Amino acid sequence: MRHLPCPPPRRRGLPAAAVTAASALLLTACAGSGAPKSAGEKARAAVPEAQRSAGVLRVGSDLNYPPMEFRGSDGGPDGIDPDLADALGTVLGLRIEIVDTPFDKLIPELNAGRFDVAMSAISDTPKRRNALGDSGIPTGQPGVDFVDYFMAGTSIIVRKGNPKGIRTLDDLCGQTVAVQRATTQDDIVTHQVPACAREGKTLQVHRFDDDAQALAEVAAGTAAADLNDLPAAAYAARTTDGGTRFEVAGTQSQSSPYGIAVNKTDTGLRDALVKGLDELMRNGQYDTILAKWDVSAGAAQAAAVNGGL
């Protein structure tokens, strides 16, 4: 709505009380027309036309990684990322549509345009930002930008009682480890394989499409350990079979950020997400969601672009 300029109030011929009331109304209207936008209004104004006209933000996510994202009892998306996505959608004035997608397909299908962003406990790494292969050589595929929103480290999850005495990555040498493929944990164990070989101890790696399969191998004793982000490892240890099946061993590795992945050409959407997340952090909704899922220790202080190391 456009606002007309406000003329000075006319006092001639009006009673004093009426002049006062009219002046107050005019001043209120003028203040409203020139008032600075709130952070939420700025975030909504920054949303690109493509998403604004559609009224929806399509979010790719692998709904198989509790408590970050999974299917709830009603079959719909549940977890930390869906809760944060819904809150972010409210700030941006967009409906959230989650597209369930295997983890290793998230970035390729994001860049193919199947959805607008990917939000699925994706660690912000130079490898993903720059589409680097295992040897550090560019693959020729497009990378992504990340809007970082949470800090998480890698933990080792083992059977209850830790029968193999595993505490560190070096303790995995001579063992079989199960991981979800294309994850940060897959990268970690891949780099650990030659280190174990130098010690004359073979590290076998079983890779699966989802972490539930990796955990099943640990439960069955086929694998000695599964590597997982701390929120997922702690959740599995606390909830599986009433907490009697697994435990988290040793200490977590150095924390790195989870980021919302955005196509590198969508800088407007990326910047709108930064504004929206900062508003959630400012108004307390971000802290409330993390507290609900008992992951407040992973809180970020502000949204950041490509902050992972």
Coordinates of C-alpha atoms in Angstrom, one line a residue:
M1 CA 0.0 0.0 0.0
R2 CA 1.3 3.5 -0.9
H3 CA 1.1 6.2 1.8
L4 CA 0.1 9.7 0.9
P5 CA 2.2 12.5 2.4
C6 CA 0.8 13.9 5.6
P7 CA -0.2 17.6 5.6
P8 CA 0.0 19.6 8.8
P9 CA -3.3 19.4 10.8
R10 CA -5.8 22.1 10.2
R11 CA -6.8 23.8 13.4
R12 CA -9.0 26.7 12.2
G13 CA -12.5 26.4 13.4
L14 CA -12.0 23.2 15.4
P15 CA -12.5 22.8 19.1
A16 CA -9.3 22.2 21.1
A17 CA -10.3 18.6 21.9
A18 CA -11.0 17.9 18.3
V19 CA -7.7 19.4 17.2
T20 CA -5.8 17.2 19.7
A21 CA -7.6 14.0 18.5
A22 CA -7.1 14.8 14.9
S23 CA -3.4 15.6 15.4
A24 CA -2.9 12.3 17.3
L25 CA -4.5 10.3 14.4
L26 CA -2.4 12.1 11.8
L27 CA 0.8 11.5 13.8
T28 CA -0.1 7.8 14.2
A29 CA -0.7 7.4 10.5
C30 CA 2.5 9.2 9.6
A31 CA 4.5 7.2 12.1
G32 CA 3.1 4.0 10.6
S33 CA 4.0 5.0 7.0
G34 CA 7.6 5.8 7.9
A35 CA 8.2 3.3 10.6
P36 CA 11.3 1.0 10.0
K37 CA 10.5 -2.6 9.1
S38 CA 10.9 -5.3 11.7
A39 CA 13.4 -8.1 11.1
G40 CA 10.5 -10.4 10.2
E41 CA 9.2 -8.0 7.6
K42 CA 12.7 -7.6 6.1
A43 CA 13.0 -11.4 5.9
R44 CA 9.7 -11.6 4.0
A45 CA 10.6 -8.8 1.7
A46 CA 13.9 -10.5 0.8
V47 CA 12.1 -13.7 -0.5
P48 CA 12.7 -14.0 -4.2
E49 CA 9.7 -13.6 -6.6
A50 CA 9.8 -17.3 -7.6
Q51 CA 9.0 -18.5 -4.0
R52 CA 6.8 -15.6 -3.1
S53 CA 4.5 -16.1 -6.1
A54 CA 4.3 -19.8 -5.5
G55 CA 3.8 -19.3 -1.7
V56 CA 5.8 -22.4 -0.9
L57 CA 9.4 -23.4 -0.1
R58 CA 10.2 -26.9 -1.2
V59 CA 12.6 -28.6 1.2
G60 CA 14.5 -31.7 0.3
S61 CA 15.1 -33.9 3.4
D62 CA 16.0 -37.6 4.1
L63 CA 13.3 -38.5 6.7
N64 CA 15.2 -41.3 8.3
Y65 CA 17.6 -39.7 10.8
P66 CA 15.9 -39.1 14.2
P67 CA 15.8 -36.8 16.0
M68 CA 16.9 -34.5 13.1
E69 CA 14.3 -35.6 10.7
F70 CA 12.0 -38.7 10.5
R71 CA 8.4 -39.7 10.0
G72 CA 6.3 -39.2 13.0
S73 CA 3.4 -41.4 14.3
D74 CA 1.1 -39.8 11.7
G75 CA 3.5 -40.5 8.9
G76 CA 4.3 -36.9 8.4
P77 CA 7.7 -35.2 8.8
D78 CA 8.9 -34.7 12.4
G79 CA 12.1 -33.7 14.1
I80 CA 14.4 -30.8 14.6
D81 CA 14.8 -29.8 10.9
P82 CA 11.0 -30.0 10.1
D83 CA 10.2 -27.9 13.2
L84 CA 12.8 -25.3 12.2
A85 CA 11.7 -25.4 8.6
D86 CA 8.1 -24.7 9.6
A87 CA 9.1 -21.9 11.9
L88 CA 11.3 -20.4 9.1
G89 CA 8.4 -20.7 6.7
T90 CA 6.2 -18.7 9.0
V91 CA 8.8 -15.9 9.3
L92 CA 9.2 -15.9 5.5
G93 CA 5.4 -16.1 4.8
L94 CA 5.8 -19.4 2.9
R95 CA 4.2 -22.8 3.3
I96 CA 6.8 -25.6 3.8
E97 CA 6.7 -28.6 1.5
I98 CA 9.1 -31.4 2.5
V99 CA 10.3 -33.7 -0.3
D100 CA 11.6 -37.0 1.1
T101 CA 14.8 -37.8 -0.7
P102 CA 17.7 -40.2 -0.1
F103 CA 20.6 -38.4 1.5
D104 CA 23.1 -39.0 -1.3
K105 CA 20.7 -37.6 -3.8
L106 CA 19.9 -34.3 -2.0
I107 CA 22.5 -32.0 -3.5
P108 CA 22.2 -33.4 -7.1
E109 CA 18.4 -33.1 -7.0
L110 CA 18.6 -29.6 -5.4
N111 CA 20.8 -28.5 -8.3
A112 CA 18.5 -30.2 -10.8
G113 CA 15.6 -28.0 -9.4
R114 CA 13.5 -30.7 -7.8
F115 CA 13.3 -28.5 -4.6
D116 CA 14.4 -25.0 -3.5
V117 CA 16.7 -26.0 -0.6
A118 CA 18.0 -29.1 1.2
M119 CA 17.7 -29.3 5.0
S120 CA 18.7 -32.7 6.4
A121 CA 21.5 -32.5 8.9
I122 CA 23.9 -31.7 6.0
S123 CA 27.4 -30.8 7.3
D124 CA 28.8 -27.7 5.6
T125 CA 32.1 -28.8 4.1
P126 CA 34.4 -27.4 1.4
K127 CA 33.9 -30.7 -0.4
R128 CA 30.2 -30.1 -0.7
R129 CA 30.5 -26.4 -1.4
N130 CA 33.0 -26.9 -4.2
A131 CA 31.9 -30.4 -5.4
L132 CA 35.2 -32.0 -4.7
G133 CA 36.0 -35.7 -5.1
D134 CA 37.6 -37.8 -2.4
S135 CA 41.1 -36.8 -3.7
G136 CA 40.2 -33.1 -3.5
I137 CA 39.9 -32.7 -7.3
P138 CA 36.8 -30.9 -8.6
T139 CA 34.2 -33.3 -10.0
G140 CA 32.8 -30.9 -12.6
Q141 CA 29.5 -31.0 -10.8
P142 CA 28.0 -27.8 -9.3
G143 CA 28.5 -27.2 -5.6
V144 CA 26.1 -25.4 -3.2
D145 CA 26.1 -22.6 -0.7
F146 CA 25.2 -23.3 2.9
V147 CA 23.3 -21.3 5.5
D148 CA 24.6 -22.7 8.7
Y149 CA 22.2 -23.1 11.7
F150 CA 23.4 -25.8 14.1
M151 CA 26.7 -27.2 15.4
A152 CA 27.2 -31.0 15.6
G153 CA 30.2 -33.3 16.1
T154 CA 30.6 -37.0 15.1
S155 CA 30.2 -39.7 17.8
I156 CA 30.8 -43.4 17.8
I157 CA 27.8 -45.6 18.7
V158 CA 28.4 -49.2 19.9
R159 CA 26.4 -52.0 21.6
K160 CA 25.5 -51.4 25.2
G161 CA 28.5 -52.3 27.4
N162 CA 30.9 -51.5 24.6
P163 CA 32.2 -55.1 24.3
K164 CA 35.0 -54.1 21.9
G165 CA 36.3 -51.3 24.1
I166 CA 36.0 -48.7 21.3
R167 CA 36.8 -45.1 22.3
T168 CA 38.6 -43.5 19.4
L169 CA 38.9 -43.8 15.7
D170 CA 42.1 -45.8 16.1
D171 CA 40.2 -48.4 18.1
L172 CA 38.2 -49.1 14.9
C173 CA 41.2 -50.6 13.2
G174 CA 40.7 -54.3 12.8
Q175 CA 37.0 -53.9 13.1
T176 CA 34.0 -53.6 10.8
V177 CA 32.2 -50.2 10.9
A178 CA 28.7 -49.4 9.5
V179 CA 27.9 -45.9 8.2
Q180 CA 25.4 -44.1 6.0
R181 CA 26.9 -43.5 2.6
A182 CA 27.8 -40.0 1.4
T183 CA 27.8 -38.6 4.9
T184 CA 30.6 -36.8 6.8
Q185 CA 31.0 -40.1 8.7
D186 CA 31.5 -41.9 5.5
D187 CA 34.4 -39.5 4.7
I188 CA 35.9 -40.0 8.2
V189 CA 36.0 -43.8 8.0
T190 CA 37.3 -43.6 4.4
H191 CA 40.2 -41.6 5.6
Q192 CA 40.8 -43.9 8.5
V193 CA 41.1 -47.0 6.3
P194 CA 44.7 -46.2 5.2
A195 CA 45.7 -45.2 8.7
C196 CA 44.6 -48.6 9.9
A197 CA 46.3 -50.3 7.0
R198 CA 49.6 -48.7 8.1
E199 CA 49.2 -50.4 11.5
G200 CA 48.6 -53.7 9.8
K201 CA 44.9 -53.8 10.8
T202 CA 42.2 -53.8 8.2
L203 CA 39.2 -51.6 8.7
Q204 CA 36.1 -52.9 6.9
V205 CA 33.4 -50.4 6.1
H206 CA 29.8 -51.3 5.3
R207 CA 27.9 -48.5 3.7
F208 CA 24.1 -48.2 3.7
D209 CA 21.4 -46.0 2.2
D210 CA 20.1 -45.0 5.7
D211 CA 21.4 -45.0 9.2
A212 CA 18.8 -47.4 10.5
Q213 CA 20.5 -50.2 8.5
A214 CA 23.9 -49.2 9.9
L215 CA 22.5 -49.3 13.4
A216 CA 20.9 -52.7 12.7
E217 CA 24.3 -54.1 11.9
V218 CA 25.7 -52.9 15.2
A219 CA 22.7 -54.3 17.1
A220 CA 23.3 -57.7 15.4
G221 CA 27.0 -57.7 16.1
T222 CA 27.9 -57.7 12.4
A223 CA 29.5 -54.3 12.8
A224 CA 31.4 -53.1 15.9
A225 CA 30.3 -49.5 15.6
D226 CA 28.4 -46.9 13.7
L227 CA 29.6 -43.3 13.3
N228 CA 26.9 -40.7 13.7
D229 CA 26.3 -37.1 14.3
L230 CA 25.9 -36.5 18.1
P231 CA 22.2 -35.7 18.1
A232 CA 21.3 -38.9 16.2
A233 CA 23.8 -41.0 18.2
A234 CA 22.5 -39.8 21.6
Y235 CA 18.9 -40.2 20.4
A236 CA 19.5 -43.8 19.3
A237 CA 21.2 -44.7 22.5
R238 CA 18.5 -43.1 24.6
T239 CA 15.4 -44.5 22.8
T240 CA 16.2 -47.8 21.2
D241 CA 14.8 -50.7 23.3
G242 CA 14.4 -48.3 26.2
G243 CA 18.0 -47.4 26.2
T244 CA 19.3 -51.0 26.6
R245 CA 20.7 -51.5 23.1
F246 CA 23.3 -48.9 22.3
E247 CA 25.7 -46.4 24.0
V248 CA 27.8 -43.5 22.8
A249 CA 31.5 -44.3 23.2
G250 CA 34.4 -41.9 23.8
T251 CA 34.0 -38.2 23.0
Q252 CA 32.7 -36.5 19.9
S253 CA 35.0 -35.1 17.2
Q254 CA 35.4 -31.4 16.6
S255 CA 32.0 -29.8 15.9
S256 CA 31.1 -28.6 12.4
P257 CA 28.0 -26.8 11.3
Y258 CA 24.8 -28.2 9.7
G259 CA 23.7 -26.0 6.8
I260 CA 20.7 -25.5 4.6
A261 CA 22.0 -26.2 1.1
V262 CA 21.0 -23.7 -1.6
N263 CA 21.9 -23.6 -5.3
K264 CA 24.8 -21.2 -5.8
T265 CA 22.8 -19.1 -8.2
D266 CA 20.0 -18.5 -5.7
T267 CA 21.8 -15.8 -3.7
G268 CA 18.5 -14.0 -3.0
L269 CA 16.9 -17.0 -1.4
R270 CA 20.1 -17.7 0.5
D271 CA 20.1 -14.2 2.0
A272 CA 16.4 -14.4 2.8
L273 CA 17.1 -17.6 4.8
V274 CA 19.9 -15.9 6.7
K275 CA 17.4 -13.1 7.7
G276 CA 14.7 -15.6 8.6
L277 CA 17.0 -17.7 10.8
D278 CA 18.4 -14.7 12.5
E279 CA 14.8 -13.6 13.3
L280 CA 14.0 -17.1 14.8
M281 CA 17.2 -16.8 16.9
R282 CA 16.2 -13.3 18.0
N283 CA 12.6 -14.0 18.9
G284 CA 13.4 -17.2 20.9
Q285 CA 11.7 -19.7 18.6
Y286 CA 15.0 -21.3 17.7
D287 CA 16.0 -21.9 21.3
T288 CA 12.5 -23.3 22.1
I289 CA 12.8 -25.9 19.3
L290 CA 16.2 -27.0 20.3
A291 CA 15.1 -27.3 23.9
K292 CA 12.1 -29.4 22.8
W293 CA 14.5 -32.0 21.3
D294 CA 17.2 -31.7 24.0
V295 CA 19.9 -30.4 21.7
S296 CA 20.4 -26.9 23.0
A297 CA 24.2 -27.6 23.2
G298 CA 24.3 -27.4 19.4
A299 CA 22.8 -23.9 19.2
A300 CA 24.5 -21.5 16.7
Q301 CA 24.8 -17.9 17.7
A302 CA 23.8 -16.6 14.3
A303 CA 23.1 -17.8 10.8
A304 CA 26.3 -17.9 8.7
V305 CA 27.0 -18.4 5.0
N306 CA 29.6 -21.1 4.2
G307 CA 31.1 -21.2 7.7
G308 CA 32.2 -24.8 7.7
L309 CA 35.9 -25.8 7.6

